[in-house]
Tab-separated table of C-alpha atoms and ligand atoms in Angstrom:
chain	number	residue	atom	x	y	z
D	1061	MET	CA	13.691	13.333	-11.350
D	1062	ASP	CA	12.147	11.961	-14.161
D	1063	LYS	CA	12.919	8.257	-13.818
D	1064	ARG	CA	9.790	5.871	-12.936
D	1065	TYR	CA	10.984	3.462	-10.281
D	1066	THR	CA	9.106	0.153	-10.193
D	1067	HIS	CA	11.269	-1.707	-7.314
D	1068	LEU	CA	12.256	-0.278	-4.075
D	1069	SER	CA	15.628	-1.877	-4.588
D	1070	ASP	CA	16.261	0.280	-7.264
D	1071	ILE	CA	15.666	3.229	-5.405
D	1072	GLN	CA	17.670	2.129	-2.559
D	1073	ARG	CA	20.432	1.400	-4.824
D	1074	ASP	CA	20.492	4.870	-6.283
D	1075	ALA	CA	20.194	6.323	-2.890
D	1076	ARG	CA	23.315	4.683	-1.708
D	1077	GLU	CA	25.338	5.637	-5.084
D	1078	GLY	CA	24.224	9.097	-4.109
D	1079	THR	CA	22.363	9.719	-7.489
D	1080	LEU	CA	18.858	9.889	-5.695
D	1081	THR	CA	17.729	11.762	-2.456
D	1082	ILE	CA	14.704	10.592	-0.729
D	1083	GLY	CA	13.816	14.312	-0.758
D	1084	ALA	CA	13.885	14.324	-4.282
D	1085	LEU	CA	11.905	11.100	-4.834
D	1086	ILE	CA	9.144	12.675	-2.487
D	1087	GLU	CA	8.943	16.077	-4.587
D	1088	HIS	CA	8.674	13.777	-7.661
D	1089	TYR	CA	5.376	12.032	-6.305
D	1090	LEU	CA	4.308	15.217	-4.916
D	1091	GLN	CA	4.374	16.646	-8.590
D	1092	ASN	CA	2.521	13.862	-9.894
D	1093	ILE	CA	-0.114	13.985	-7.177
D	1094	LYS	CA	-0.514	17.815	-8.053
D	1095	ALA	CA	-0.684	16.913	-11.993
D	1096	HIS	CA	-2.986	14.076	-11.764
D	1097	ASN	CA	-5.167	14.782	-8.357
D	1098	PRO	CA	-7.730	17.211	-9.952
D	1099	LYS	CA	-8.803	14.898	-13.005
D	1100	HIS	CA	-8.279	11.527	-10.998
D	1101	ASN	CA	-9.315	12.209	-7.523
D	1102	VAL	CA	-7.346	9.737	-6.093
D	1103	PHE	CA	-5.992	11.653	-2.906
D	1104	LEU	CA	-8.209	13.119	-0.178
D	1105	ASN	CA	-5.218	14.031	1.701
D	1106	VAL	CA	-1.833	14.839	1.088
D	1107	PHE	CA	0.519	15.129	3.773
D	1108	GLU	CA	3.105	17.309	2.137
D	1109	ASP	CA	4.985	18.806	4.902
D	1110	GLU	CA	5.253	15.777	6.851
D	1111	ALA	CA	6.303	13.665	4.139
D	1112	ARG	CA	9.082	16.070	3.151
D	1113	GLN	CA	10.321	16.367	6.592
D	1114	SER	CA	10.228	12.449	7.124
D	1115	ALA	CA	12.392	12.476	3.599
D	1116	ALA	CA	14.872	14.615	5.180
D	1117	GLU	CA	15.195	12.577	8.068
D	1118	ILE	CA	15.940	9.393	6.123
D	1119	ASP	CA	18.095	10.763	4.031
D	1120	GLN	CA	20.335	11.604	6.985
D	1121	LYS	CA	19.688	7.967	8.564
D	1122	LEU	CA	20.779	6.670	5.031
D	1123	GLN	CA	23.942	8.705	5.353
D	1124	LYS	CA	24.527	7.413	8.923
D	1125	GLY	CA	23.660	4.011	7.763
D	1126	THR	CA	20.698	3.669	10.333
D	1127	ALA	CA	17.900	3.703	8.244
D	1128	GLY	CA	15.172	0.899	8.189
D	1129	ARG	CA	14.662	-1.595	5.673
D	1130	LEU	CA	11.701	0.508	3.832
D	1131	ALA	CA	13.596	3.418	3.487
D	1132	GLY	CA	12.716	4.904	0.365
D	1133	LEU	CA	9.324	3.525	0.172
D	1134	VAL	CA	6.573	5.994	-0.125
D	1135	PHE	CA	3.195	4.744	0.451
D	1136	GLY	CA	-0.431	5.924	0.254
D	1137	VAL	CA	-3.476	4.447	2.341
D	1138	LYS	CA	-7.019	3.550	1.380
D	1139	ASP	CA	-9.044	6.061	3.544
D	1140	VAL	CA	-10.284	3.131	5.811
D	1141	LEU	CA	-7.275	2.686	7.716
D	1142	CYS	CA	-6.437	4.862	10.959
D	1143	VAL	CA	-3.876	7.249	11.025
D	1144	THR	CA	-3.048	8.931	14.507
D	1145	ASP	CA	-4.641	12.826	14.092
D	1146	LYS	CA	-5.604	12.301	10.588
D	1147	GLU	CA	-8.917	12.681	8.896
D	1148	LEU	CA	-10.602	9.585	8.358
D	1149	SER	CA	-13.525	9.437	6.085
D	1150	CYS	CA	-14.207	5.970	4.388
D	1151	GLY	CA	-15.456	7.743	1.552
D	1152	SER	CA	-18.462	8.529	3.549
D	1153	GLN	CA	-20.076	11.951	4.950
D	1154	ILE	CA	-21.228	10.109	7.936
D	1155	LEU	CA	-17.638	10.371	9.560
D	1156	ASN	CA	-17.514	14.199	8.831
D	1157	GLY	CA	-14.906	15.682	10.905
D	1158	PHE	CA	-13.493	12.529	12.562
D	1159	ARG	CA	-9.725	12.241	13.081
D	1160	SER	CA	-8.435	8.840	14.384
D	1161	GLN	CA	-6.953	8.539	17.766
D	1162	PHE	CA	-4.428	5.936	16.824
D	1163	THR	CA	-2.662	4.405	13.920
D	1164	SER	CA	-3.588	0.858	12.499
D	1165	THR	CA	-1.031	-2.001	12.993
D	1166	ALA	CA	-0.284	-2.305	9.474
D	1167	VAL	CA	0.779	1.460	8.580
D	1168	GLN	CA	2.695	1.794	11.922
D	1169	ARG	CA	4.708	-1.134	10.796
D	1170	LEU	CA	5.710	0.136	7.662
D	1171	LEU	CA	6.451	3.624	9.449
D	1172	ASP	CA	8.640	1.657	11.904
D	1173	GLU	CA	10.672	0.347	9.106
D	1174	ASP	CA	11.137	4.327	7.597
D	1175	ALA	CA	8.659	4.100	4.907
D	1176	ILE	CA	6.845	7.432	4.178
D	1177	LEU	CA	3.084	7.819	4.334
D	1178	ILE	CA	2.132	10.567	1.591
D	1179	GLY	CA	-1.529	10.519	2.014
D	1180	THR	CA	-5.084	8.822	2.055
D	1181	GLN	CA	-6.770	7.730	-0.793
D	1182	ASN	CA	-10.468	8.004	-2.062
D	1183	CYS	CA	-12.549	4.676	-2.025
D	1184	ASP	CA	-15.918	3.585	-2.443
D	1185	GLU	CA	-17.865	4.366	0.788
D	1186	PHE	CA	-16.832	2.005	3.419
D	1187	ALA	CA	-15.296	-0.395	0.923
D	1188	MET	CA	-18.730	-1.046	-0.561
D	1189	GLY	CA	-18.388	-1.016	-4.305
D	1190	SER	CA	-16.781	-1.919	-7.620
D	1191	SER	CA	-15.908	1.177	-9.360
D	1192	CYS	CA	-14.951	3.886	-6.916
D	1193	GLU	CA	-18.304	5.804	-7.693
D	1194	ASN	CA	-19.808	5.213	-4.476
D	1195	SER	CA	-17.407	7.712	-2.856
D	1196	SER	CA	-19.051	10.890	-1.399
D	1197	PHE	CA	-15.970	12.650	-2.582
D	1198	GLY	CA	-16.651	11.989	-6.020
D	1199	PRO	CA	-15.519	9.191	-8.590
D	1200	VAL	CA	-11.913	8.269	-9.278
D	1201	VAL	CA	-10.783	7.991	-12.739
D	1202	ASN	CA	-8.631	5.257	-14.370
D	1203	GLY	CA	-5.140	6.356	-15.618
D	1204	ALA	CA	-5.629	4.242	-18.838
D	1205	GLY	CA	-8.746	6.100	-20.265
D	1206	GLU	CA	-10.643	9.449	-19.296
D	1207	ASN	CA	-13.932	8.189	-18.879
D	1208	ARG	CA	-13.204	4.641	-17.183
D	1209	VAL	CA	-13.638	3.520	-13.784
D	1210	PRO	CA	-10.610	2.207	-12.139
D	1211	GLY	CA	-12.297	-0.654	-10.072
D	1212	GLY	CA	-13.258	-0.494	-6.618
D	1213	SER	CA	-13.454	-0.367	-3.641
D	1214	SER	CA	-9.664	0.589	-3.586
D	1215	GLY	CA	-9.498	2.259	-6.833
D	1216	GLY	CA	-7.685	5.522	-5.423
D	1217	SER	CA	-5.008	2.933	-4.257
D	1218	ALA	CA	-4.787	1.491	-7.533
D	1219	VAL	CA	-4.343	4.539	-9.537
D	1220	ALA	CA	-1.942	6.282	-6.958
D	1221	VAL	CA	0.371	3.206	-7.803
D	1222	GLN	CA	-0.723	2.985	-11.539
D	1223	MET	CA	0.159	6.720	-12.073
D	1224	ASP	CA	3.344	6.915	-10.069
D	1225	MET	CA	1.787	9.100	-7.363
D	1226	CYS	CA	3.143	6.792	-4.683
D	1227	HIS	CA	5.379	3.692	-4.963
D	1228	ILE	CA	2.892	1.212	-3.153
D	1229	SER	CA	-0.668	1.416	-1.508
D	1230	LEU	CA	-2.473	-0.311	1.211
D	1231	GLY	CA	-5.842	-1.273	0.552
D	1232	SER	CA	-8.580	-3.636	2.008
D	1233	ASP	CA	-9.990	-6.663	0.220
D	1234	THR	CA	-13.284	-8.043	1.293
D	1235	GLY	CA	-14.385	-9.853	-1.925
D	1236	GLY	CA	-11.964	-8.130	-4.402
D	1237	SER	CA	-11.386	-4.861	-3.697
D	1238	VAL	CA	-7.559	-5.034	-3.916
D	1239	ARG	CA	-7.455	-7.474	-6.706
D	1240	GLN	CA	-10.352	-6.072	-9.074
D	1241	PRO	CA	-8.862	-2.334	-9.138
D	1242	ALA	CA	-5.291	-3.903	-9.744
D	1243	ALA	CA	-6.756	-5.513	-12.620
D	1244	PHE	CA	-8.410	-2.637	-14.079
D	1245	CYS	CA	-5.238	-0.452	-13.501
D	1246	GLY	CA	-2.581	-3.064	-14.551
D	1247	VAL	CA	-0.742	-3.195	-11.320
D	1248	TYR	CA	-0.255	-6.075	-9.024
D	1249	GLY	CA	-2.667	-6.760	-6.138
D	1250	LEU	CA	-2.111	-9.023	-3.492
D	1251	LYS	CA	-4.778	-10.153	-1.095
D	1252	PRO	CA	-3.228	-12.330	1.707
D	1253	THR	CA	-4.756	-15.168	3.491
D	1254	TYR	CA	-7.428	-14.208	5.907
D	1255	SER	CA	-6.151	-13.209	9.151
D	1256	ARG	CA	-2.667	-13.038	7.934
D	1257	VAL	CA	-2.561	-9.245	8.630
D	1258	SER	CA	-3.824	-7.356	12.065
D	1259	ARG	CA	-6.957	-5.640	11.187
D	1260	HIS	CA	-6.629	-3.133	14.062
D	1261	GLY	CA	-6.973	0.329	12.887
D	1262	LEU	CA	-8.923	-1.096	9.892
D	1263	VAL	CA	-12.598	0.320	9.518
D	1264	ALA	CA	-14.708	-2.767	9.432
D	1265	TYR	CA	-17.095	-3.714	6.704
D	1266	ALA	CA	-17.493	-7.266	6.783
D	1267	SER	CA	-15.066	-8.841	9.414
D	1268	SER	CA	-14.905	-12.455	8.679
D	1269	PHE	CA	-13.564	-11.315	5.253
D	1270	ASP	CA	-11.958	-8.341	5.588
D	1271	ILE	CA	-8.188	-8.039	4.875
D	1272	ILE	CA	-5.395	-5.717	4.109
D	1273	GLY	CA	-3.650	-5.898	0.880
D	1274	VAL	CA	-1.109	-4.660	-1.008
D	1275	LEU	CA	-1.108	-2.631	-4.441
D	1276	SER	CA	2.162	-2.302	-6.356
D	1277	ASN	CA	4.216	-2.135	-9.270
D	1278	SER	CA	6.192	-5.328	-8.747
D	1279	VAL	CA	5.870	-8.678	-7.086
D	1280	GLU	CA	9.160	-8.017	-4.971
D	1281	ASP	CA	7.441	-4.747	-3.250
D	1282	ALA	CA	4.282	-6.919	-2.558
D	1283	ALA	CA	6.461	-9.501	-0.985
D	1284	LEU	CA	8.246	-7.148	1.106
D	1285	THR	CA	5.528	-5.111	2.333
D	1286	LEU	CA	3.568	-8.064	3.154
D	1287	GLU	CA	6.521	-9.326	5.265
D	1288	VAL	CA	6.683	-6.390	7.482
D	1289	ILE	CA	2.656	-5.883	7.879
D	1290	ALA	CA	2.082	-9.469	8.524
D	1291	GLY	CA	1.784	-11.528	11.787
D	1292	ALA	CA	0.898	-11.357	15.337
D	1293	ASP	CA	-0.578	-8.379	16.949
D	1294	GLU	CA	-1.597	-7.868	20.689
D	1295	TYR	CA	-4.305	-5.324	19.489
D	1296	ASP	CA	-6.133	-8.225	17.193
D	1297	ALA	CA	-7.072	-11.263	18.729
D	1298	THR	CA	-8.201	-12.714	15.359
D	1299	VAL	CA	-4.857	-12.302	13.575
D	1300	SER	CA	-2.852	-15.599	12.991
D	1301	THR	CA	0.127	-16.331	15.010
D	1302	GLU	CA	1.887	-18.252	12.124
D	1303	PRO	CA	5.330	-17.341	11.766
D	1304	VAL	CA	5.900	-14.785	8.981
D	1305	PRO	CA	8.000	-16.441	6.161
D	1306	ALA	CA	10.931	-14.243	4.426
D	1307	TYR	CA	8.577	-13.679	1.892
D	1308	SER	CA	10.648	-10.854	0.219
D	1309	GLU	CA	13.390	-13.853	-0.422
D	1310	LEU	CA	11.025	-14.971	-3.492
D	1311	PRO	CA	13.085	-18.267	-3.778
D	1312	ALA	CA	13.851	-19.082	-7.351
D	1313	THR	CA	13.002	-23.041	-7.698
D	1314	ASP	CA	12.692	-24.934	-10.743
D	1315	LYS	CA	9.638	-26.699	-9.270
D	1316	LYS	CA	6.997	-27.601	-11.935
D	1317	TYR	CA	3.562	-26.878	-10.428
D	1318	ARG	CA	0.375	-28.110	-11.144
D	1319	ILE	CA	-2.217	-25.371	-12.103
D	1320	GLY	CA	-5.781	-25.675	-12.737
D	1321	TYR	CA	-7.821	-23.388	-14.836
D	1322	ILE	CA	-11.552	-22.724	-13.941
D	1323	GLN	CA	-13.210	-24.414	-17.015
D	1324	GLU	CA	-16.823	-22.826	-16.293
D	1325	ILE	CA	-14.791	-19.223	-16.507
D	1326	LEU	CA	-12.331	-19.621	-19.215
D	1327	GLU	CA	-14.646	-21.651	-21.548
D	1328	SER	CA	-17.461	-19.562	-21.043
D	1329	ASN	CA	-18.757	-17.528	-24.199
D	1330	SER	CA	-19.527	-14.202	-22.095
D	1331	LEU	CA	-15.765	-13.893	-21.087
D	1332	GLU	CA	-14.525	-10.904	-23.300
D	1333	PRO	CA	-12.087	-12.359	-26.154
D	1334	ALA	CA	-9.221	-10.257	-25.006
D	1335	ILE	CA	-9.218	-11.737	-21.568
D	1336	LYS	CA	-9.735	-15.371	-22.925
D	1337	GLU	CA	-6.757	-14.849	-25.345
D	1338	ALA	CA	-4.874	-13.349	-22.517
D	1339	SER	CA	-5.421	-16.183	-20.491
D	1340	PHE	CA	-4.730	-18.918	-22.740
D	1341	SER	CA	-1.500	-17.525	-24.005
D	1342	LEU	CA	-0.241	-17.495	-20.291
D	1343	ILE	CA	-1.288	-21.007	-20.102
D	1344	GLU	CA	0.447	-21.971	-23.181
D	1345	LYS	CA	3.756	-20.322	-21.649
D	1346	MET	CA	3.088	-22.046	-18.434
D	1347	LYS	CA	3.147	-25.435	-20.417
D	1348	ALA	CA	5.986	-24.481	-22.394
D	1349	GLU	CA	7.907	-23.803	-19.025
D	1350	GLY	CA	7.153	-27.309	-17.690
D	1351	HIS	CA	4.095	-26.588	-15.430
D	1352	GLU	CA	1.116	-28.832	-15.656
D	1353	VAL	CA	-1.866	-26.973	-16.581
D	1354	THR	CA	-5.451	-28.562	-16.677
D	1355	PRO	CA	-8.759	-27.422	-16.551
D	1356	VAL	CA	-10.817	-27.910	-13.334
D	1357	SER	CA	-14.246	-27.800	-12.780
D	1358	PHE	CA	-16.002	-25.490	-9.952
D	1359	ASN	CA	-19.817	-26.030	-10.131
D	1360	TYR	CA	-20.663	-23.503	-7.441
D	1361	LEU	CA	-19.974	-20.313	-9.366
D	1362	ASP	CA	-23.647	-19.435	-9.250
D	1363	TYR	CA	-23.638	-19.305	-5.532
D	1364	ILE	CA	-20.917	-17.210	-5.066
D	1365	LEU	CA	-22.296	-13.765	-5.215
D	1366	PRO	CA	-25.568	-14.415	-3.334
D	1367	THR	CA	-23.527	-16.035	-0.660
D	1368	TYR	CA	-21.105	-13.192	-0.301
D	1369	TYR	CA	-23.934	-10.613	-0.698
D	1370	ILE	CA	-26.044	-12.096	2.259
D	1371	LEU	CA	-23.248	-12.596	4.442
D	1372	THR	CA	-21.476	-9.304	3.976
D	1373	THR	CA	-24.193	-7.191	4.175
D	1374	ALA	CA	-25.542	-8.925	7.326
D	1375	GLU	CA	-22.065	-8.435	8.675
D	1376	ALA	CA	-22.215	-4.746	7.631
D	1377	SER	CA	-25.642	-3.947	9.237
D	1378	SER	CA	-24.285	-4.747	12.661
D	1379	ASN	CA	-20.867	-3.179	12.065
D	1380	LEU	CA	-22.301	0.078	10.631
D	1381	SER	CA	-24.459	0.568	13.521
D	1382	ARG	CA	-21.882	2.288	15.392
D	1383	TYR	CA	-22.270	5.325	13.201
D	1384	ASP	CA	-25.409	6.714	14.809
D	1385	GLY	CA	-24.476	10.521	14.989
D	1386	VAL	CA	-24.055	10.456	18.676
D	1387	ARG	CA	-20.497	9.308	19.516
D	1388	TYR	CA	-18.466	10.767	16.395
D	1389	GLY	CA	-19.030	12.337	12.987
D	1390	TYR	CA	-22.242	13.541	11.314
D	1391	ARG	CA	-25.213	14.574	13.175
D	1392	SER	CA	-28.242	15.803	11.655
D	1393	GLY	CA	-29.286	19.288	12.500
D	1394	ASN	CA	-33.085	18.461	11.368
D	1395	SER	CA	-34.130	16.142	14.324
D	1396	LYS	CA	-36.495	16.619	17.093
D	1397	ASP	CA	-35.876	14.068	19.242
D	1398	LEU	CA	-33.193	11.166	19.798
D	1399	GLU	CA	-35.171	8.676	17.409
D	1400	SER	CA	-35.348	11.033	14.647
D	1401	MET	CA	-31.477	12.236	15.287
D	1402	TYR	CA	-30.653	8.593	14.787
D	1403	LYS	CA	-32.648	8.317	11.533
D	1404	LYS	CA	-31.884	11.509	10.077
D	1405	SER	CA	-28.110	11.345	10.893
D	1406	ARG	CA	-27.728	7.912	9.098
D	1407	THR	CA	-30.082	8.699	6.365
D	1408	GLU	CA	-28.263	11.860	5.594
D	1409	GLY	CA	-25.027	10.667	6.251
D	1410	PHE	CA	-24.767	7.296	4.359
D	1411	GLY	CA	-24.590	7.134	0.539
D	1412	GLU	CA	-27.417	4.975	-1.397
D	1413	GLU	CA	-25.162	1.977	-1.851
D	1414	VAL	CA	-24.290	1.837	2.070
D	1415	LEU	CA	-28.097	1.927	2.633
D	1416	ARG	CA	-29.265	-0.389	0.428
D	1417	ARG	CA	-26.522	-2.968	2.080
D	1418	ILE	CA	-27.624	-2.041	5.702
D	1419	LEU	CA	-31.155	-2.569	4.750
D	1420	LEU	CA	-30.397	-5.610	3.167
D	1421	GLY	CA	-28.461	-6.909	5.855
D	1422	THR	CA	-31.031	-6.157	8.489
D	1423	PHE	CA	-33.317	-8.006	6.488
D	1424	VAL	CA	-31.370	-10.987	6.276
D	1425	LEU	CA	-30.493	-11.260	9.943
D	1426	SER	CA	-34.450	-10.640	10.800
D	1427	ALA	CA	-35.834	-13.352	13.199
D	1428	SER	CA	-38.471	-14.488	10.289
D	1429	TYR	CA	-35.689	-14.798	7.760
D	1430	TYR	CA	-32.711	-15.367	9.490
D	1431	ASP	CA	-32.865	-19.000	8.935
D	1432	ALA	CA	-33.932	-18.650	5.195
D	1433	TYR	CA	-30.927	-16.624	4.276
D	1434	PHE	CA	-28.243	-16.138	6.614
D	1435	THR	CA	-27.830	-19.581	8.092
D	1436	GLN	CA	-28.350	-21.000	4.795
D	1437	ALA	CA	-25.634	-18.694	3.132
D	1438	GLN	CA	-23.281	-20.017	6.174
D	1439	LYS	CA	-23.936	-23.335	5.302
D	1440	VAL	CA	-22.992	-22.533	1.512
D	1441	ARG	CA	-20.292	-20.612	2.384
D	1442	ARG	CA	-18.676	-23.804	4.199
D	1443	ILE	CA	-19.491	-25.821	1.066
D	1444	ILE	CA	-17.496	-23.101	-1.422
D	1445	GLN	CA	-14.678	-23.401	1.145
D	1446	GLU	CA	-14.536	-27.423	1.048
D	1447	LYS	CA	-14.698	-27.403	-2.753
D	1448	THR	CA	-12.102	-24.941	-2.912
D	1449	LEU	CA	-9.788	-26.411	-0.471
D	1450	GLN	CA	-10.408	-29.777	-2.406
D	1451	MET	CA	-9.366	-28.038	-5.931
D	1452	LEU	CA	-6.360	-26.861	-4.044
D	1453	GLU	CA	-5.122	-30.194	-3.070
D	1454	ASP	CA	-5.412	-31.196	-6.402
D	1455	CYS	CA	-3.431	-28.618	-7.593
D	1456	ASP	CA	-0.796	-25.637	-6.546
D	1457	PHE	CA	-2.751	-22.791	-7.931
D	1458	VAL	CA	-6.049	-21.969	-9.576
D	1459	LEU	CA	-5.848	-19.729	-12.199
D	1460	SER	CA	-8.703	-17.428	-13.822
D	1461	PRO	CA	-8.945	-13.706	-14.975
D	1462	THR	CA	-9.170	-11.423	-12.162
D	1463	THR	CA	-12.306	-10.006	-13.636
D	1464	PRO	CA	-15.085	-11.053	-16.191
D	1465	THR	CA	-14.356	-7.619	-18.250
D	1466	THR	CA	-11.930	-4.770	-18.233
D	1467	ALA	CA	-12.571	-1.135	-16.748
D	1468	PHE	CA	-15.846	-0.039	-17.942
D	1469	ALA	CA	-17.104	3.408	-18.603
D	1470	LEU	CA	-17.961	5.809	-15.780
D	1471	GLY	CA	-21.675	5.651	-15.183
D	1472	GLU	CA	-22.253	2.491	-17.280
D	1473	ASN	CA	-23.131	0.213	-14.067
D	1474	THR	CA	-24.167	2.694	-11.649
D	1475	GLN	CA	-28.046	2.351	-12.403
D	1476	ASP	CA	-27.878	-1.686	-12.016
D	1477	PRO	CA	-26.436	-2.786	-8.682
D	1478	LEU	CA	-26.505	-6.427	-9.789
D	1479	GLN	CA	-24.294	-5.873	-12.672
D	1480	MET	CA	-21.818	-3.960	-10.591
D	1481	TYR	CA	-21.734	-7.113	-8.220
D	1482	LEU	CA	-20.691	-9.064	-11.263
D	1483	ALA	CA	-17.337	-7.699	-11.516
D	1484	ASP	CA	-16.285	-9.568	-8.380
D	1485	LEU	CA	-17.559	-12.828	-9.850
D	1486	TYR	CA	-14.158	-14.108	-9.903
D	1487	THR	CA	-12.544	-12.433	-6.972
D	1488	VAL	CA	-15.280	-13.452	-4.250
D	1489	GLN	CA	-14.482	-17.333	-4.365
D	1490	ALA	CA	-10.870	-16.879	-2.727
D	1491	SER	CA	-12.462	-14.364	0.179
D	1492	LEU	CA	-15.250	-16.721	0.938
D	1493	ALA	CA	-12.596	-19.315	1.287
D	1494	GLY	CA	-10.088	-17.088	3.054
D	1495	VAL	CA	-7.338	-18.097	0.969
D	1496	PRO	CA	-4.660	-15.726	-0.558
D	1497	ALA	CA	-4.759	-14.769	-4.408
D	1498	MET	CA	-2.824	-12.514	-6.388
D	1499	SER	CA	-3.722	-10.132	-9.687
D	1500	ILE	CA	-1.216	-10.118	-11.901
D	1501	PRO	CA	-1.141	-7.534	-14.949
D	1502	ARG	CA	-1.091	-9.119	-18.285
D	1503	GLY	CA	-1.530	-7.240	-21.594
D	1504	GLU	CA	-4.460	-4.774	-22.215
D	1505	ASP	CA	-7.579	-5.312	-24.650
D	1506	LEU	CA	-8.143	-3.388	-28.092
D	1507	ASP	CA	-9.048	-0.263	-26.317
D	1508	GLY	CA	-5.717	-0.290	-24.102
D	1509	MET	CA	-7.731	-1.198	-20.915
D	1510	PRO	CA	-5.544	-3.461	-18.766
D	1511	ILE	CA	-5.987	-7.292	-18.159
D	1512	GLY	CA	-5.473	-8.995	-14.923
D	1513	ILE	CA	-4.897	-12.759	-14.216
D	1514	GLN	CA	-5.644	-14.024	-10.918
D	1515	LEU	CA	-3.677	-16.996	-9.098
D	1516	MET	CA	-5.199	-18.265	-6.088
D	1517	THR	CA	-3.384	-20.843	-3.782
D	1518	SER	CA	-4.020	-22.470	-0.515
D	1519	ALA	CA	-4.154	-20.672	2.981
D	1520	PHE	CA	-0.697	-19.438	4.068
D	1521	ASN	CA	0.906	-20.263	0.976
D	1522	GLU	CA	1.837	-16.873	0.348
D	1523	VAL	CA	5.865	-18.074	-0.385
D	1524	GLN	CA	4.777	-20.079	-3.039
D	1525	LEU	CA	2.200	-17.666	-4.486
D	1526	LEU	CA	4.638	-14.702	-4.667
D	1527	SER	CA	7.669	-16.709	-6.086
D	1528	PHE	CA	5.279	-18.066	-8.877
D	1529	SER	CA	3.981	-14.779	-9.383
D	1530	LYS	CA	7.489	-13.556	-10.080
D	1531	GLU	CA	8.037	-16.030	-12.475
D	1532	VAL	CA	4.778	-15.506	-14.017
D	1533	ALA	CA	5.560	-11.847	-14.508
D	1534	ASP	CA	8.622	-12.672	-16.463
D	1535	MET	CA	6.937	-15.037	-18.809
O	2974	LIG	N1	-16.740	-5.060	-4.670
O	2974	LIG	C1	-17.225	-5.963	-3.246
O	2974	LIG	C2	-18.193	-5.297	-2.747
O	2974	LIG	O1	-18.860	-4.146	-2.967
O	2974	LIG	C3	-15.979	-5.976	-2.714
O	2974	LIG	C4	-15.513	-4.859	-1.943
O	2974	LIG	C5	-14.509	-5.215	-1.100
O	2974	LIG	O2	-13.591	-6.136	-1.298
O	2974	LIG	N2	-14.380	-4.255	-0.048
O	2974	LIG	O3	-18.629	-5.697	-1.701
């Protein structure tokens, strides 16, 4: 099989017509993994035998007409999602040797519909990073250029879809970790509304931000995947019980939308010219289709990253306190007593960026600084949330580039954490506000690096977000 499928519906059509078996499809992905993984470092574990076995079962089910709705969908998961009996590393050494005791709800729901899990994907340690250079298993390399980062933290998940090593990936997005790598790798990246998808079995980074998202080669398959994974779950008390609409229907409308583009971003001199050009040429196309596109102002851009990094490091310092060398994972062999065991296990087990964030988070939560940093950041988050919701009352979608630059070179930003944090400047707003957003691939810069455009909309408005993304994809 040398065909590249971007839509599950084509896979299912060919399977029905007898020109494709799921067995052959699995071999195709396994071959691509074998060819690209040594250089691109995408998959940490490949479930070769189980994937082949599931494929054979699904081919039989297809013949009998008993297959689930995701038959033929082969997916990978960022290695922050639990799968029973499989190793779970979160890109870290601290979980050394750990195997999950249960499967995350999102993964289980895909499996229940006969999707096939092909493996677990490399990522920044505990999903902290914007380039996939913080993995303790080595960096992931972008398929668009040998020396370029894929973005992060779901970088492995993005490259897997970009290089056709699986059909879709599940990633997690706390401040942009699905959308930013999607933009860097030229694929679609959907971050749903906060609480739309159960977090049961997703390793916590910053719990008031974390959400599972989808990376795909088509809007249709992002919509279908969301439809299957979203909705109430008895294992997660925080998940929304809002009914799950039939996202995959992608209703075609002739509705003319109001779209606001953030002036401070798009008119800034520091935005890369190719990204600016891609954004404005899309805006012209939207206008030509009869949509109303106007500049909107958002005066809080300077506050977005400080607020995000205070709140997420605070939450992370609490969430990551469970890795103590006692219960599971890595335990230092050099300790003399209980206290040095805690200290050495954590110092040796965590990488530099995670240590930095735990220290920062512990600092902003400490008694003397709590009000000055944590309480203050919570107030600013509320203001950013309110202003964002106001913007979204005045327009149906807010448009911006997904990222200020295209994929940068490996090593370019590793010595400068602040420069690295800037990669999330445009994605973090939706995360602070808890609203959904989609990154849509839109051309390339002069070096052939993909560009992504982000659409953000109000909470639980994924139906419109997806159907308009589809319209944009065809523009
Ligand atoms: N790059 C951002 C961070 O490091 C976002 C990460 C994420 O969304 N998980 O926090």
